Amino acid sequence: MQDRTIWASDVRREAVAQGLVGEGEPLDPASDLFRRVLDEVIDQKLLAREAERRRLDASPLAQRRLEATRERILGDMLVESVVNDAVTDQDVQRLYNEQLRLARSSEEYRLRLILSRTKPEADAVVGVLAQGAGFEAVATERSIDEATRFSGGDLGYSTLDVLPQAYADALRDKPAGAVVGPFETEGGWAVLKIEDRRKENPPTLEQARPQIVRYLTYEGVRQLLEQLRGKARVEVLTPAAPPAPAPASPAPPPPPRPPPPLPPRPPDMSKTPSKPGPKASQKIEQAFEKALDPFASALKRATRAPAAAEPAAAPPPAGKPGLKISPLAVPFPAIPPIGGVEIAAARAGFYKHERDDLVVFRFARGTSCAGVFTRHKIGSAPVDWCKKQLGASEGGKDVRALVVNAGCANAFTGKAGADAARRTASEVAKRFGCRQRDVMLASTGVIGVVLDDKKIVARLPEVEHALDGDVPPTEQWARAGRGIMTTDTFPKGSYAEARSRATRSASPGSPRGRA
């Protein structure tokens, strides 16, 4: 570009800074993505050159910003050198082995189910099977469980801890190939066949490596900063915030957890595409700074404290009591406000111990929704509900709410589970002034138990009041993460941002899984 060269590495660094590709991932110069990012880098350099021509770089403000940019780049380079020394294959293997040692080894059962209304009907099923009839054929002919009968009663693989207690008690110590039952369950009388038993496979080293590397990276930076702060003399001249009032009774301290990974730099979500952009002079000055600093500041991300408005109270308990927290556990990341999304959590009582197990998201009018669903032929009642609503004409065009509960998956529950899902959507729709089809549902937890929708409905006034509150965004997401935990040992959160020349979109999330 005139007398300045733009290298392919410059384009790749910009793509990494924008989160378009991951660190270490290739970026093909022939790809459309490379060309698009190249155009942005060219624009940055043109604007920077114009800023120099106007002598904007000579102002005291520009000098301060340039010095800050220089320090960030040097800090990034130091962090990179520390990471290269701290993250070795030996350290990754050591932490992986420690995780395997602490992990509880479970056994998975592959099951088939025949569900009958009465015990005499179930006894008759056992008699037919004893005469040599195929379990799959009998399930298709006689089972009243609409979710599984047409697949021969196939329940897939499950561990005993996620099955209803009656199932777990009946299956314990039974060998593969055994027919178990009949025994009474909430939906009727069940007869099970154990197709297979196998050890639950832990994640491989390669599957666990990204999270381990993230933890080791933070540890290296944290130790370096402790050493540097120990040697430095730091004097803070700004007044400290007033101390928070003491609680009525001291809360127990949270269990110790390893430090967080390096989260992405939270964007300024106060700027939305609908608002007018900055003035031309401001844009040139901003672009000038950005052109000279294409790197994301890992050091600043690693040391960023939570927002001052967020209370430092201990989180409410979540997950199963007594489970040892994973050594890879990390504190919940900072997530900025997301326009049009409100979140509230409550305790509906699906668990006996004190914890949130209900999360409700309320969306602004006009919110669009899409879904990605399992290919499994047997979906739970909330999965079937969402697929039906999104697949309808104009489905997903104005979704107003997402209701998530933990403790009961409402799976393999047939018509009774489907009715519970429909009633839940109906009550939420009445509260939010929308249609049933505009309410999405999700459930996680024990399978084979019909959802008690009355527990959710009873908490809706509390949830609606909480939605109108002023809880900081990160705490909202953290409570949502805790509210959907089942066998997890810590809540998980993530935030990503995608930017283009005209728009910016944010994607927060709180996944769940065993860890």
XYZ file of N, CA, C and O in Angstrom, residues 381-382 410-423 449-451:
76
model
N -39.619 -34.011 26.057
C -40.805 -33.189 25.802
C -40.447 -31.745 25.463
O -41.010 -31.172 24.516
N -39.514 -31.096 26.190
C -39.168 -29.720 25.798
C -38.482 -29.631 24.445
O -38.679 -28.662 23.709
N -37.636 -34.318 32.057
C -38.920 -34.521 31.369
C -38.731 -35.304 30.071
O -39.325 -35.000 29.042
N -37.847 -36.319 30.135
C -37.555 -37.161 28.973
C -38.100 -38.566 29.208
O -38.150 -39.040 30.351
N -38.505 -39.219 28.127
C -39.124 -40.548 28.203
C -40.365 -40.495 29.089
O -40.597 -41.377 29.917
N -41.165 -39.448 28.916
C -42.351 -39.267 29.755
C -43.643 -39.250 28.946
O -44.720 -39.022 29.522
N -43.561 -39.485 27.635
C -44.758 -39.640 26.810
C -45.685 -38.441 26.836
O -45.263 -37.285 26.966
N -46.982 -38.735 26.753
C -47.980 -37.670 26.659
C -48.030 -36.828 27.927
O -48.230 -35.607 27.867
N -47.824 -37.457 29.085
C -47.866 -36.699 30.336
C -46.777 -35.627 30.356
O -47.017 -34.489 30.780
N -45.591 -35.958 29.878
C -44.511 -34.973 29.823
C -44.798 -33.875 28.818
O -44.495 -32.702 29.064
N -45.380 -34.255 27.661
C -45.726 -33.254 26.649
C -46.781 -32.286 27.180
O -46.722 -31.081 26.926
N -47.754 -32.811 27.936
C -48.785 -31.941 28.517
C -48.168 -30.978 29.530
O -48.550 -29.804 29.599
N -47.210 -31.468 30.334
C -46.551 -30.602 31.310
C -45.784 -29.483 30.618
O -45.785 -28.335 31.078
N -45.114 -29.807 29.506
C -44.389 -28.783 28.751
C -45.351 -27.738 28.197
O -45.087 -26.525 28.266
N -46.473 -28.196 27.648
C -47.447 -27.259 27.086
C -48.028 -26.350 28.170
O -48.172 -25.138 27.962
N -48.327 -26.909 29.332
C -48.877 -26.082 30.420
C -47.863 -25.042 30.886
O -48.213 -23.895 31.195
N -39.007 -39.124 34.579
C -39.906 -38.514 35.559
C -40.628 -37.345 34.896
O -39.997 -36.488 34.277
N -41.957 -37.322 35.025
C -42.745 -36.246 34.428
C -42.485 -34.938 35.167
O -42.437 -34.902 36.407
N -42.309 -33.869 34.430
C -42.052 -32.556 35.010
C -43.258 -32.093 35.818
O -44.396 -32.110 35.336
